[in-house]
mmCIF file of C-alpha atoms in Angstrom:
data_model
loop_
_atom_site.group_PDB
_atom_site.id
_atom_site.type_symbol
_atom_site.label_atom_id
_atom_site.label_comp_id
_atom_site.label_asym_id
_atom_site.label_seq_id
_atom_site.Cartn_x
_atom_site.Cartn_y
_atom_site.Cartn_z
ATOM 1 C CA UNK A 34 107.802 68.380 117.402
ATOM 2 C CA UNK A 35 105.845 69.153 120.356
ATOM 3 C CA UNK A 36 107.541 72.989 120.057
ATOM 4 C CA UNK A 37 106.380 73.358 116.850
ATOM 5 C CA UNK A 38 102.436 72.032 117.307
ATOM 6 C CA UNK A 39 102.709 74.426 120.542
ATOM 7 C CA UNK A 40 103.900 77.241 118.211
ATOM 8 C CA UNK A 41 101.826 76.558 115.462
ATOM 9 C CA UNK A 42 98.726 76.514 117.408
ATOM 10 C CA UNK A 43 99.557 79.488 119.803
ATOM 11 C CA UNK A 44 99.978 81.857 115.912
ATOM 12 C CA UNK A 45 97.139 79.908 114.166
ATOM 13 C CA UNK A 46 94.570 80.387 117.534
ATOM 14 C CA UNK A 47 95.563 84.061 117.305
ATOM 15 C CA UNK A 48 95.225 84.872 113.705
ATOM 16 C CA UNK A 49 92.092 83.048 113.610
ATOM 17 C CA UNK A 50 90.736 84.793 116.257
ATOM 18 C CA UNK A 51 91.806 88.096 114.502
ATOM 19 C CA UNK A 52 90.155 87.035 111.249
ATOM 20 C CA UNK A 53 86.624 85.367 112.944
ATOM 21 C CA UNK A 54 87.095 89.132 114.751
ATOM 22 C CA UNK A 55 87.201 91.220 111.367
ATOM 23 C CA UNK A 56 84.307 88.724 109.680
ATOM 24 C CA UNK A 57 81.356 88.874 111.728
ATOM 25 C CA UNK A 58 81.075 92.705 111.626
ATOM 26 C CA UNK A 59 81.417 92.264 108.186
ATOM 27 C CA UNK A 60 78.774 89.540 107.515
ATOM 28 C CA UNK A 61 75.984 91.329 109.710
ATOM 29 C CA UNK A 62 76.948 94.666 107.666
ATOM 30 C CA UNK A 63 77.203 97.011 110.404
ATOM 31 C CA UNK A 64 77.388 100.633 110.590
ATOM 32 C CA UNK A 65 80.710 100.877 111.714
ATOM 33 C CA UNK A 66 81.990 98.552 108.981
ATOM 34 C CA UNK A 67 79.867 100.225 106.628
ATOM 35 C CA UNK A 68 81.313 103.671 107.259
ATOM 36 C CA UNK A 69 84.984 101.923 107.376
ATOM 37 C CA UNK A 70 84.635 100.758 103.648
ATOM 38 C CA UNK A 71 83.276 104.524 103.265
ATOM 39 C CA UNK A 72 86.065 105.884 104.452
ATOM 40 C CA UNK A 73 88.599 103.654 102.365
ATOM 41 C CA UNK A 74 86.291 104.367 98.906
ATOM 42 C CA UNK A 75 84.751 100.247 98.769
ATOM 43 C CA UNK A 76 81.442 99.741 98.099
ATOM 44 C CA UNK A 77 79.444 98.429 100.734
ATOM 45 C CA UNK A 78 78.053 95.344 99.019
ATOM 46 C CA UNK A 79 81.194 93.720 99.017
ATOM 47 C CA UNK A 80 81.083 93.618 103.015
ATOM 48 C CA UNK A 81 79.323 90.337 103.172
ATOM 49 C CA UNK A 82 81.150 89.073 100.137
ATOM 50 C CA UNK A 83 84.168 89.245 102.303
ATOM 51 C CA UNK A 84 82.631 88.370 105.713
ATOM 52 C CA UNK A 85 81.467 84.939 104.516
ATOM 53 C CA UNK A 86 85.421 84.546 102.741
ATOM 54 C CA UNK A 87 87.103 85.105 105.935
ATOM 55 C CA UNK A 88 84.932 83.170 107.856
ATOM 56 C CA UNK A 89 85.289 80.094 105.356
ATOM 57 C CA UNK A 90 89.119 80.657 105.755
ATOM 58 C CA UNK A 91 89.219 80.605 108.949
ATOM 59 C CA UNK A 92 87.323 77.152 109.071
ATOM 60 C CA UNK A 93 89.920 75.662 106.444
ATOM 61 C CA UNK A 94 92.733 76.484 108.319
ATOM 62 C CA UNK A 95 91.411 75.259 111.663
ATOM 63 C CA UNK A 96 89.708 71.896 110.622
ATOM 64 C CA UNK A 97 92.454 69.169 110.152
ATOM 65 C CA UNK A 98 93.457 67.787 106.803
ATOM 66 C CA UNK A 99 92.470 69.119 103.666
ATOM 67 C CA UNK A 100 95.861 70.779 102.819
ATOM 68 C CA UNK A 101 95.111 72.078 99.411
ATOM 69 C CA UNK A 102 92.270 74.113 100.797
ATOM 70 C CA UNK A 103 94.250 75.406 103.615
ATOM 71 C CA UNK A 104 96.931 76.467 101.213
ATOM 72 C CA UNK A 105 94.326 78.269 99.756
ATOM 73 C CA UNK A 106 92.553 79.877 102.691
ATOM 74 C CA UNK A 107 96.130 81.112 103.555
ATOM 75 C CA UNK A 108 96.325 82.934 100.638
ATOM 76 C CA UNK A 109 93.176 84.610 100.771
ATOM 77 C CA UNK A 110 93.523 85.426 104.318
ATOM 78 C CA UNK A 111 96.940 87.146 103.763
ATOM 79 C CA UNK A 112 94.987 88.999 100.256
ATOM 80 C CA UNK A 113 92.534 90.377 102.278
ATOM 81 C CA UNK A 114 94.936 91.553 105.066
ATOM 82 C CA UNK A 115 97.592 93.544 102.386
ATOM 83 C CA UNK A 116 94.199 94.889 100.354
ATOM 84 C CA UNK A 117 92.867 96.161 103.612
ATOM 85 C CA UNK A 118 96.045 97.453 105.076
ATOM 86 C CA UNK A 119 96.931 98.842 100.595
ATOM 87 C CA UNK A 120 93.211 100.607 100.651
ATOM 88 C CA UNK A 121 93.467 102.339 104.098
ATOM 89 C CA UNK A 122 97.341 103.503 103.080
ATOM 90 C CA UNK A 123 95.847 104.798 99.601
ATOM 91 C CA UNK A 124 93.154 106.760 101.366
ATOM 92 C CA UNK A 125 95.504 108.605 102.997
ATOM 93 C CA UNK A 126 94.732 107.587 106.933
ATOM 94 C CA UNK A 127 97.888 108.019 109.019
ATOM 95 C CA UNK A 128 100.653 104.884 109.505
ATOM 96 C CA UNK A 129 98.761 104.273 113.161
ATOM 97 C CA UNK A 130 95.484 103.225 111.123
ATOM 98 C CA UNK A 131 97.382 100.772 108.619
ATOM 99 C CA UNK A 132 100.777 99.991 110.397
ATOM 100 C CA UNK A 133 98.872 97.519 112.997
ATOM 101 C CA UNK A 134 97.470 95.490 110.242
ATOM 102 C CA UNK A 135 100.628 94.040 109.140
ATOM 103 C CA UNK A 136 101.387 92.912 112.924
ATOM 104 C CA UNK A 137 98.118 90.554 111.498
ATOM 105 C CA UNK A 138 99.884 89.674 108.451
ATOM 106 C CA UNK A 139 103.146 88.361 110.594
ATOM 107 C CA UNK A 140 100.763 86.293 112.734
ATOM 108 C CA UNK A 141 99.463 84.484 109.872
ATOM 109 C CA UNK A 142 102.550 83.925 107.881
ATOM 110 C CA UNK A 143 103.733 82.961 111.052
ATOM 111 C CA UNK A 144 100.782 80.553 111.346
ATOM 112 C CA UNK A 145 101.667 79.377 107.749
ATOM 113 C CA UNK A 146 105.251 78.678 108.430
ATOM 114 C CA UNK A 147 104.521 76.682 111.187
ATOM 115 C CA UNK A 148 101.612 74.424 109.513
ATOM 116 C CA UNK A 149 104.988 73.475 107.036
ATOM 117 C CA UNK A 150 107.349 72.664 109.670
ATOM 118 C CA UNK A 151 104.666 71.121 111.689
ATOM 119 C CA UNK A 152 103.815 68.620 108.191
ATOM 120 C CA UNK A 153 107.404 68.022 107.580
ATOM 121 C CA UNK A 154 107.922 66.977 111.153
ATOM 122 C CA UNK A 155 105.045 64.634 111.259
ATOM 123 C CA UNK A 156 106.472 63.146 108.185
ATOM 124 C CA UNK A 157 110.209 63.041 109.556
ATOM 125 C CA UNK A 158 109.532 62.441 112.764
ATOM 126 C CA UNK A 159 112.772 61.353 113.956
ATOM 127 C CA UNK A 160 114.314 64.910 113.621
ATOM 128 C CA UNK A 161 111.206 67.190 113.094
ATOM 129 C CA UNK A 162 113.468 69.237 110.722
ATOM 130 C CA UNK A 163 113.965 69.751 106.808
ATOM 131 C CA UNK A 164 117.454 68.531 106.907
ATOM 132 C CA UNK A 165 115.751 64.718 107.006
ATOM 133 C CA UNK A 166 113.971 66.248 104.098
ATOM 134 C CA UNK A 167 117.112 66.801 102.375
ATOM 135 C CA UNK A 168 118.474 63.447 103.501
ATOM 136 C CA UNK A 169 115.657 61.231 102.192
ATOM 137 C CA UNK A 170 115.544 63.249 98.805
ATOM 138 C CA UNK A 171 119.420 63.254 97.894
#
């Protein structure tokens, strides 16, 4: 148990720092961002659009409880990751510009993976693994 809380925190701290990272450019609209959505053929209006997303995702999956929202957030998260990583691939920038992008998708299915296992062990306690799971079910 206390592995996986150590482990789940440790990937969710990181992607959440990643994400809070990529939103605040995006919510003040800077230049840089501005030119990066250029570059990848968005419109610029949809900057804060996504800015305010992310940084409502983040929130969900860092306040406790609430699990259908932070399923949710996940999912969004992980969307706007592949759709950034899909647009700058389609536009034709080289692997180095994309290929780093999906070490941000591991850290939050990583983060994800470890939210589960963290719920079924504070449910199961005993053994902190899906085998009780399977024991209590059939």
């Amino acid at each position: 148990m206390k592995k996986t809380k150590i482990l789940y925190w440790v990937f969710t701290g990181l992607f959440a720092f990643v994400m809070l990272g990529s939103s605040i450019p995006d919510i003040l609209v800077i230049p840089q961002a501005v030119e990066g959505f250029k570059q990848i053929h968005l419109p610029a209006y949809l900057l804060p659009f996504l800015g305010w997303a992310k940084l409502l995702g983040v929130l969900a999956i860092l306040i406790p409880g609430f699990p259908r929202i932070k399923e949710w957030a996940y999912a969004g998260l992980i969307f706007d990751l592949l759709g950034a990583t899909y647009c700058v691939f389609s536009a034709g920038k080289a692997p180095m510009d994309w290929a780093p992008m999906l070490v941000f998708v591991a850290l939050g299915a990583a983060s994800y993976v470890f939210y589960h296992k963290k719920q079924v062990s504070a449910t199961f306690p005993e053994s902190g693994n899906q085998n009780s799971l399977r024991a209590v079910l059939g």
